[in-house]
Tab-separated table of C-alpha atoms in Angstrom:
chain	number	residue	atom	x	y	z
A	36	MET	CA	0.046	0.013	-0.145
A	37	ILE	CA	1.262	3.514	-0.852
A	38	GLU	CA	0.991	5.824	1.887
A	39	ASN	CA	0.447	9.487	1.351
A	40	GLU	CA	3.432	11.474	2.631
A	41	LEU	CA	2.296	14.661	4.040
A	42	VAL	CA	4.403	17.300	5.826
A	43	THR	CA	2.645	18.785	8.744
A	44	LEU	CA	4.068	22.231	9.134
A	45	THR	CA	4.375	23.628	12.616
A	46	ASP	CA	2.748	27.016	13.518
A	47	LYS	CA	6.164	28.704	13.264
A	48	GLN	CA	6.663	27.335	9.819
A	49	LYS	CA	3.128	28.297	8.704
A	50	LYS	CA	3.610	31.822	10.019
A	51	ALA	CA	7.188	32.064	8.203
A	52	ARG	CA	5.678	30.757	5.070
A	53	ARG	CA	2.850	33.289	5.085
A	54	SER	CA	5.370	36.123	5.809
A	55	ARG	CA	7.425	34.976	2.683
A	56	SER	CA	4.491	34.689	0.612
A	57	ILE	CA	3.245	38.215	1.406
A	58	ALA	CA	6.786	39.581	0.644
A	59	ILE	CA	6.976	37.612	-2.748
A	60	GLY	CA	3.487	38.950	-3.738
A	61	LEU	CA	4.316	42.531	-2.834
A	62	GLY	CA	7.681	42.151	-4.597
A	63	LEU	CA	6.015	40.922	-7.714
A	64	ALA	CA	3.428	43.671	-7.576
A	65	VAL	CA	6.070	46.259	-7.430
A	66	LEU	CA	7.951	44.761	-10.314
A	67	VAL	CA	4.733	44.892	-12.401
A	68	VAL	CA	4.283	48.441	-11.467
A	69	VAL	CA	7.644	49.358	-12.215
A	70	PHE	CA	7.662	47.629	-15.760
A	71	TYR	CA	4.404	49.074	-16.623
A	72	VAL	CA	4.962	52.711	-15.734
A	73	SER	CA	8.538	52.551	-17.083
A	74	THR	CA	7.159	51.382	-20.262
A	75	ILE	CA	4.562	54.306	-20.500
A	76	ILE	CA	7.275	56.821	-19.790
A	77	LYS	CA	9.737	55.582	-22.423
A	78	PHE	CA	7.043	55.114	-25.200
A	79	GLY	CA	5.405	58.446	-24.099
A	80	PRO	CA	2.613	59.554	-26.338
A	81	ALA	CA	3.587	56.986	-29.063
A	82	ILE	CA	2.052	54.182	-26.809
A	83	LEU	CA	-1.163	55.169	-28.404
A	84	ASP	CA	0.219	55.294	-31.969
A	85	ARG	CA	-1.154	52.261	-33.819
A	86	ALA	CA	-2.732	51.500	-37.133
A	87	LEU	CA	-6.338	51.676	-37.181
B	1335	MET	CA	7.680	-2.776	3.683
B	1336	ALA	CA	5.889	0.185	2.083
B	1337	LEU	CA	6.690	1.170	-1.161
B	1338	VAL	CA	7.816	4.656	-0.045
B	1339	ASP	CA	9.957	4.619	3.113
B	1340	LYS	CA	9.018	6.989	5.775
B	1341	ASN	CA	11.804	9.380	6.487
B	1342	THR	CA	12.176	11.530	9.639
B	1343	LEU	CA	11.933	15.032	8.317
B	1344	ASP	CA	13.750	16.864	10.984
B	1345	ASP	CA	17.016	14.828	10.872
B	1346	GLY	CA	18.946	17.657	9.530
B	1347	GLY	CA	18.947	16.206	5.972
B	1348	PHE	CA	15.759	18.125	5.063
B	1349	ARG	CA	13.806	20.662	6.913
B	1350	MET	CA	11.057	23.139	6.280
B	1351	SER	CA	12.414	26.674	6.208
B	1352	GLU	CA	11.327	28.880	9.163
B	1353	ALA	CA	12.693	31.967	7.537
B	1354	THR	CA	10.579	34.943	7.546
B	1355	ALA	CA	10.606	37.884	5.081
B	1356	ARG	CA	12.387	39.877	7.707
B	1357	ASP	CA	15.319	37.329	7.713
B	1358	PHE	CA	15.503	37.708	4.002
B	1359	ILE	CA	15.582	41.439	4.113
B	1360	GLU	CA	18.390	41.187	6.723
B	1361	LEU	CA	20.442	39.063	4.050
B	1362	LEU	CA	20.413	42.232	2.194
B	1363	LYS	CA	22.475	44.157	4.686
B	1364	PRO	CA	20.149	47.048	5.042
B	1365	ARG	CA	22.601	49.326	6.726
B	1366	VAL	CA	25.165	48.962	4.048
B	1367	MET	CA	22.451	49.349	1.452
B	1368	SER	CA	21.392	52.616	2.908
B	1369	LEU	CA	24.924	53.999	2.335
B	1370	VAL	CA	24.819	52.473	-1.312
B	1371	VAL	CA	21.532	54.079	-2.043
B	1372	PHE	CA	22.553	57.512	-0.699
B	1373	THR	CA	25.938	57.611	-2.709
B	1374	ALA	CA	24.246	56.312	-5.780
B	1375	PHE	CA	21.501	58.968	-5.293
B	1376	VAL	CA	24.213	61.652	-5.249
B	1377	GLY	CA	25.856	60.270	-8.400
B	1378	LEU	CA	22.601	60.145	-10.221
B	1379	VAL	CA	21.081	63.693	-8.936
B	1380	ALA	CA	24.571	65.517	-9.361
B	1381	ALA	CA	24.927	64.351	-13.017
B	1382	PRO	CA	24.373	67.159	-15.244
B	1383	VAL	CA	21.591	65.344	-17.039
B	1384	SER	CA	18.058	65.403	-16.009
B	1385	ILE	CA	16.475	61.934	-15.933
B	1386	ASN	CA	12.718	61.242	-15.416
B	1387	PRO	CA	12.120	61.094	-11.769
B	1388	PHE	CA	10.290	57.609	-11.931
B	1389	ILE	CA	13.264	56.083	-13.823
B	1390	ALA	CA	15.591	57.609	-11.445
B	1391	VAL	CA	13.668	55.829	-8.453
B	1392	VAL	CA	13.863	52.713	-10.611
B	1393	ALA	CA	17.518	53.091	-11.043
B	1394	ILE	CA	18.152	53.631	-7.303
B	1395	LEU	CA	15.846	50.695	-6.447
B	1396	ALA	CA	17.822	48.311	-8.914
B	1397	ILE	CA	21.127	49.542	-7.663
B	1398	ALA	CA	19.889	48.825	-3.891
B	1399	ILE	CA	18.599	45.481	-4.893
B	1400	GLY	CA	21.815	44.650	-6.620
B	1401	ALA	CA	23.819	45.543	-3.661
B	1402	GLY	CA	21.590	43.775	-1.365
B	1403	ALA	CA	21.986	40.736	-3.560
B	1404	SER	CA	25.754	40.950	-3.333
B	1405	GLY	CA	25.479	41.056	0.540
B	1406	ALA	CA	23.195	37.675	0.444
B	1407	LEU	CA	25.934	35.980	-1.589
B	1408	ASN	CA	28.572	37.345	0.702
B	1409	MET	CA	26.477	35.970	3.794
B	1410	TRP	CA	25.961	32.603	2.164
B	1411	TYR	CA	29.705	32.248	1.442
B	1412	ASP	CA	30.838	33.717	4.817
B	1413	ALA	CA	28.372	31.736	7.081
B	1414	ASP	CA	31.233	29.685	8.562
B	1415	ILE	CA	33.364	32.656	9.666
B	1416	ASP	CA	30.380	34.782	10.528
B	1417	ALA	CA	29.367	32.359	13.027
B	1418	VAL	CA	32.646	32.649	15.021
B	1419	MET	CA	32.603	36.523	15.216
B	1420	THR	CA	30.487	38.365	17.847
B	1421	ARG	CA	29.581	41.059	15.437
B	1422	THR	CA	28.182	38.652	12.818
B	1423	ALA	CA	27.092	35.441	14.757
B	1424	THR	CA	23.486	36.473	14.778
B	1425	ARG	CA	23.053	36.881	10.927
B	1426	PRO	CA	20.301	34.682	9.272
B	1427	VAL	CA	22.512	32.008	7.942
B	1428	PRO	CA	24.963	31.336	10.841
B	1429	SER	CA	22.154	31.713	13.278
B	1430	GLY	CA	20.253	28.938	11.418
B	1431	ARG	CA	17.196	30.957	10.540
B	1432	VAL	CA	17.942	30.987	6.712
B	1433	LEU	CA	19.276	27.916	5.090
B	1434	PRO	CA	22.661	28.425	3.106
B	1435	GLY	CA	20.977	27.253	-0.041
B	1436	GLU	CA	18.015	29.676	0.288
B	1437	ALA	CA	20.648	32.602	0.717
B	1438	LEU	CA	22.382	31.489	-2.433
B	1439	VAL	CA	19.241	31.375	-4.491
B	1440	PHE	CA	17.899	34.565	-3.071
B	1441	GLY	CA	21.259	36.292	-3.824
B	1442	LEU	CA	21.590	34.963	-7.458
B	1443	ILE	CA	18.000	35.698	-8.449
B	1444	LEU	CA	18.144	39.348	-7.118
B	1445	SER	CA	21.461	39.770	-8.744
B	1446	ALA	CA	20.085	38.735	-12.269
B	1447	LEU	CA	16.725	40.691	-11.663
B	1448	SER	CA	18.449	43.898	-10.497
B	1449	VAL	CA	21.001	43.998	-13.406
B	1450	MET	CA	18.248	43.132	-16.077
B	1451	THR	CA	15.941	45.734	-14.772
B	1452	LEU	CA	18.527	48.466	-14.644
B	1453	GLY	CA	19.636	47.478	-18.200
B	1454	VAL	CA	16.240	47.274	-19.704
B	1455	LEU	CA	14.753	50.302	-17.981
B	1456	VAL	CA	17.591	52.680	-17.535
B	1457	ASN	CA	20.576	51.896	-19.706
B	1458	TRP	CA	23.113	49.033	-20.213
B	1459	LEU	CA	26.255	50.984	-19.050
B	1460	SER	CA	24.822	51.417	-15.558
B	1461	ALA	CA	23.726	47.632	-15.616
B	1462	ALA	CA	27.313	46.448	-16.519
B	1463	LEU	CA	28.579	48.480	-13.809
B	1464	LEU	CA	26.325	46.938	-11.166
B	1465	ALA	CA	27.055	43.471	-12.551
B	1466	LEU	CA	30.803	44.238	-12.191
B	1467	THR	CA	30.061	45.606	-8.491
B	1468	ILE	CA	28.145	42.443	-7.426
B	1469	PHE	CA	30.915	40.174	-9.071
B	1470	PHE	CA	33.588	42.293	-7.403
B	1471	TYR	CA	31.975	41.988	-3.932
B	1472	ALA	CA	30.771	38.517	-4.164
B	1473	VAL	CA	33.640	36.841	-5.867
B	1474	VAL	CA	36.712	38.916	-5.865
B	1475	TYR	CA	36.357	40.263	-2.321
B	1476	THR	CA	34.443	37.611	-0.422
B	1477	MET	CA	35.666	34.467	-2.077
B	1478	TRP	CA	39.014	35.363	-3.052
B	1479	LEU	CA	40.587	38.394	-1.274
B	1480	LYS	CA	38.812	38.275	2.057
B	1481	ARG	CA	40.623	35.160	3.612
B	1482	SER	CA	43.768	35.484	1.552
B	1483	THR	CA	45.356	38.834	2.042
B	1484	PRO	CA	45.440	41.803	4.451
B	1485	GLN	CA	44.866	43.984	1.372
B	1486	ASN	CA	41.394	42.405	1.208
B	1487	ILE	CA	39.407	45.562	2.009
B	1488	VAL	CA	41.856	47.901	-0.014
B	1489	ILE	CA	40.914	46.032	-3.383
B	1490	GLY	CA	37.610	44.914	-2.308
B	1491	GLY	CA	36.794	48.571	-1.310
B	1492	ALA	CA	36.191	49.184	-5.188
B	1493	ALA	CA	32.804	47.320	-4.863
B	1494	GLY	CA	31.668	49.836	-2.287
B	1495	ALA	CA	32.994	52.599	-4.354
B	1496	PHE	CA	31.085	52.058	-7.610
B	1497	PRO	CA	27.631	52.942	-6.678
B	1498	PRO	CA	27.904	56.819	-7.274
B	1499	MET	CA	29.542	55.924	-10.709
B	1500	ILE	CA	26.482	53.564	-11.393
B	1501	GLY	CA	24.169	56.539	-10.414
B	1502	TRP	CA	26.111	58.843	-12.587
B	1503	ALA	CA	26.117	56.397	-15.391
B	1504	ALA	CA	22.294	55.819	-14.959
B	1505	ALA	CA	21.803	59.620	-15.662
B	1506	THR	CA	24.343	60.143	-18.348
B	1507	GLY	CA	25.039	56.828	-20.013
B	1508	SER	CA	28.693	57.558	-19.450
B	1509	ILE	CA	31.571	57.667	-17.088
B	1510	SER	CA	33.299	61.000	-16.574
B	1511	LEU	CA	35.993	62.553	-14.341
B	1512	GLU	CA	33.455	63.843	-11.709
B	1513	SER	CA	32.114	60.145	-11.240
B	1514	VAL	CA	35.629	58.867	-11.158
B	1515	ILE	CA	36.563	61.333	-8.399
B	1516	LEU	CA	33.363	60.234	-6.282
B	1517	PHE	CA	34.649	56.595	-6.793
B	1518	LEU	CA	37.961	57.594	-5.632
B	1519	ILE	CA	36.658	59.330	-2.369
B	1520	ILE	CA	34.975	56.036	-1.170
B	1521	PHE	CA	37.858	53.851	-2.359
B	1522	LEU	CA	40.334	55.823	-0.378
B	1523	TRP	CA	38.070	56.252	2.631
B	1524	THR	CA	37.375	52.337	2.991
B	1525	PRO	CA	40.797	51.224	4.404
B	1526	PRO	CA	40.949	53.755	7.155
B	1527	HIS	CA	37.372	53.154	7.951
B	1528	PHE	CA	37.626	49.283	8.140
B	1529	TRP	CA	40.965	49.251	9.761
B	1530	ALA	CA	39.854	51.421	12.597
B	1531	LEU	CA	37.190	48.940	12.994
B	1532	ALA	CA	39.658	45.955	12.680
B	1533	LEU	CA	41.965	47.554	15.353
B	1534	PHE	CA	39.165	47.217	17.963
B	1535	LYS	CA	37.777	44.038	16.626
B	1536	SER	CA	41.079	42.280	15.881
B	1537	GLN	CA	40.290	39.349	18.347
B	1538	ASP	CA	37.215	38.703	16.402
B	1539	TYR	CA	39.012	38.660	13.007
B	1540	GLY	CA	41.624	36.620	14.515
B	1541	ARG	CA	39.381	34.025	15.782
B	1542	ALA	CA	37.820	33.745	12.468
B	1543	GLY	CA	41.150	33.578	10.779
B	1544	ILE	CA	40.568	36.516	8.464
B	1545	PRO	CA	43.957	38.239	7.744
B	1546	MET	CA	43.036	41.817	8.521
B	1547	MET	CA	45.799	44.285	8.643
B	1548	PRO	CA	46.128	44.317	12.426
B	1549	ASN	CA	46.391	40.541	12.700
B	1550	VAL	CA	49.055	40.317	9.918
B	1551	ALA	CA	51.221	43.421	9.884
B	1552	GLY	CA	50.568	44.498	13.498
B	1553	GLU	CA	48.667	47.377	15.158
B	1554	ALA	CA	51.507	49.898	14.923
B	1555	SER	CA	51.828	49.304	11.095
B	1556	THR	CA	47.950	49.249	10.713
B	1557	ARG	CA	48.053	52.758	12.357
B	1558	LYS	CA	50.547	54.181	10.041
B	1559	GLN	CA	48.659	53.042	6.945
B	1560	ILE	CA	45.470	54.462	8.364
B	1561	PHE	CA	47.335	57.880	8.580
B	1562	ALA	CA	48.715	57.286	5.164
B	1563	TYR	CA	45.289	56.715	3.624
B	1564	SER	CA	43.878	59.714	5.547
B	1565	LEU	CA	46.551	61.945	3.966
B	1566	LEU	CA	45.574	60.777	0.501
B	1567	LEU	CA	41.847	60.872	1.195
B	1568	ALA	CA	41.619	64.406	2.366
B	1569	PRO	CA	43.156	66.112	-1.008
B	1570	VAL	CA	41.055	63.671	-3.080
B	1571	GLY	CA	38.041	64.877	-1.335
B	1572	MET	CA	38.855	68.450	-2.355
B	1573	LEU	CA	39.447	67.458	-5.913
B	1574	PRO	CA	35.684	68.280	-7.236
B	1575	TRP	CA	36.341	71.853	-6.119
B	1576	ALA	CA	40.018	71.960	-7.330
B	1577	PHE	CA	38.637	70.715	-11.011
B	1578	GLY	CA	36.057	73.412	-10.781
B	1579	PHE	CA	33.045	70.827	-10.536
B	1580	THR	CA	31.777	72.578	-7.536
B	1581	THR	CA	31.763	75.979	-5.824
B	1582	ALA	CA	33.896	77.109	-3.064
B	1583	GLY	CA	31.088	76.209	-0.557
B	1584	TYR	CA	31.784	72.405	-1.150
B	1585	GLY	CA	35.654	73.200	-1.078
B	1586	VAL	CA	35.311	74.603	2.398
B	1587	VAL	CA	33.244	71.749	3.641
B	1588	ALA	CA	35.639	69.060	2.126
B	1589	THR	CA	38.558	70.919	3.560
B	1590	ALA	CA	37.246	71.038	6.915
B	1591	LEU	CA	36.096	67.353	6.690
B	1592	GLY	CA	39.587	66.245	5.517
B	1593	ILE	CA	41.366	68.088	8.335
B	1594	GLY	CA	39.080	66.412	10.748
B	1595	PHE	CA	39.793	63.039	9.245
B	1596	ILE	CA	43.484	63.519	9.520
B	1597	TRP	CA	43.140	64.912	13.010
B	1598	TYR	CA	41.177	61.638	14.113
B	1599	ALA	CA	43.765	59.479	12.227
B	1600	TRP	CA	46.588	61.250	13.903
B	1601	LYS	CA	44.983	60.477	17.364
B	1602	VAL	CA	44.992	56.814	16.132
B	1603	LEU	CA	48.545	57.009	15.103
B	1604	VAL	CA	49.651	58.281	18.494
B	1605	MET	CA	47.430	55.910	20.471
B	1606	PRO	CA	49.793	53.920	22.843
B	1607	ASP	CA	50.121	50.159	22.187
B	1608	SER	CA	48.880	49.554	25.732
B	1609	ASP	CA	45.565	51.251	25.115
B	1610	ARG	CA	43.133	48.354	24.757
B	1611	VAL	CA	39.882	50.531	24.934
B	1612	MET	CA	40.998	52.051	21.709
B	1613	LYS	CA	38.830	55.286	21.961
B	1614	PRO	CA	40.698	56.919	19.286
B	1615	ALA	CA	40.106	54.072	16.781
B	1616	LYS	CA	36.335	53.971	17.739
B	1617	ALA	CA	36.203	57.630	17.362
B	1618	LEU	CA	37.760	57.488	13.902
B	1619	PHE	CA	35.336	54.728	12.741
B	1620	ALA	CA	32.405	56.880	13.868
B	1621	TYR	CA	33.873	60.020	12.335
B	1622	SER	CA	34.577	58.174	9.157
B	1623	LEU	CA	30.764	57.355	8.632
B	1624	LEU	CA	30.017	61.055	9.334
B	1625	TYR	CA	32.615	62.103	6.877
B	1626	LEU	CA	31.342	60.098	3.987
B	1627	PHE	CA	27.742	61.107	4.554
B	1628	VAL	CA	28.468	64.842	4.944
B	1629	ILE	CA	30.994	65.042	1.979
B	1630	PHE	CA	28.456	63.392	-0.398
B	1631	ALA	CA	25.682	65.613	1.136
B	1632	ALA	CA	27.793	68.594	0.400
B	1633	TYR	CA	28.562	67.614	-3.121
B	1634	LEU	CA	24.662	66.938	-3.787
B	1635	ALA	CA	23.748	70.308	-2.158
B	1636	ASP	CA	26.354	72.045	-4.102
B	1637	SER	CA	25.432	70.680	-7.376
B	1638	VAL	CA	21.602	71.152	-6.834
B	1639	VAL	CA	21.927	74.782	-5.564
B	1640	GLU	CA	24.379	75.591	-8.467
B	1641	ARG	CA	21.981	74.310	-10.995
B	1642	THR	CA	19.055	75.887	-9.419
B	1643	LEU	CA	20.843	79.318	-9.394
B	1644	ALA	CA	22.003	78.814	-12.973
B	1645	SER	CA	18.422	78.131	-14.301
B	1646	GLY	CA	17.076	81.157	-12.237
B	1647	VAL	CA	19.653	83.382	-13.899
B	1648	LEU	CA	19.066	82.096	-17.404
B	1649	SER	CA	15.133	82.399	-17.188
């Protein structure tokens, strides 16, 4: 019989993981904002130039 | 026997991380990072080319993250010696809060991310300089020089001296004499700053087997070298004024700061061998931090004021 191997996290590990997850989420959000805003700045008004 | 053996997960071979975000932030050496941010900011703002404020913030952020990444790589590699020094024993890796592999991956990812971001969004010269800085600190200084020669912080000091040059390159896309002088100020400031620390922390460094100058050449020789570097630093601090890059206002501040540096270094030079409290060395260490902050602040203020006045006169 194959037993399911599950790791049960301690409270401390759960708290640490939540803290890391929030930081990664915020970091990625900042990265997205940085690239979006920088792209708009670099393109300037030309960002709306497109063939109709 | 089960198809999959049960393993004990807390036997040291495998363990779930208990590292919090705060531990990872500590890996970035925030205090060193603050100095990097400040000097890079001065280089960027003092440069005679205006840059979009948002792109400027992105540049500073990327430089800060890159510097932090090199700090994380340093803490990964140096965990063994950090563990035996009182000043560094509580760092995340030696204290066991962050696993060495976590610190390594964190440092590598942030290094790549910071260099690429700077290159794509600002310019590739500044990105190349940032990559060189990270390589210099993590590989040349940490892996090669730190454990092998008492000149470790002299040569490795270049890593700490690059940030204003990166800031300048981010704004102008070039390297000019002004940014080379800013580089030289930090480069010549580093040996007296760290050797002052090494004098009153020599036991710590000795225990870790790091060949700092007091442990290798002795305290008397270190004190002489501190004084020699101070004599070099003071006039180099005045160069921006001598070359006409700043007004006399900066010149006066730099001259006063340089005389102060030589004075504190002199007190260290004449410090008796029997002095184990080493107040003069501690005072020089504290003064050196003040020196670097004030001379860069003066350079920044001078260039901003001069530019504002020039634009006012022209309009």
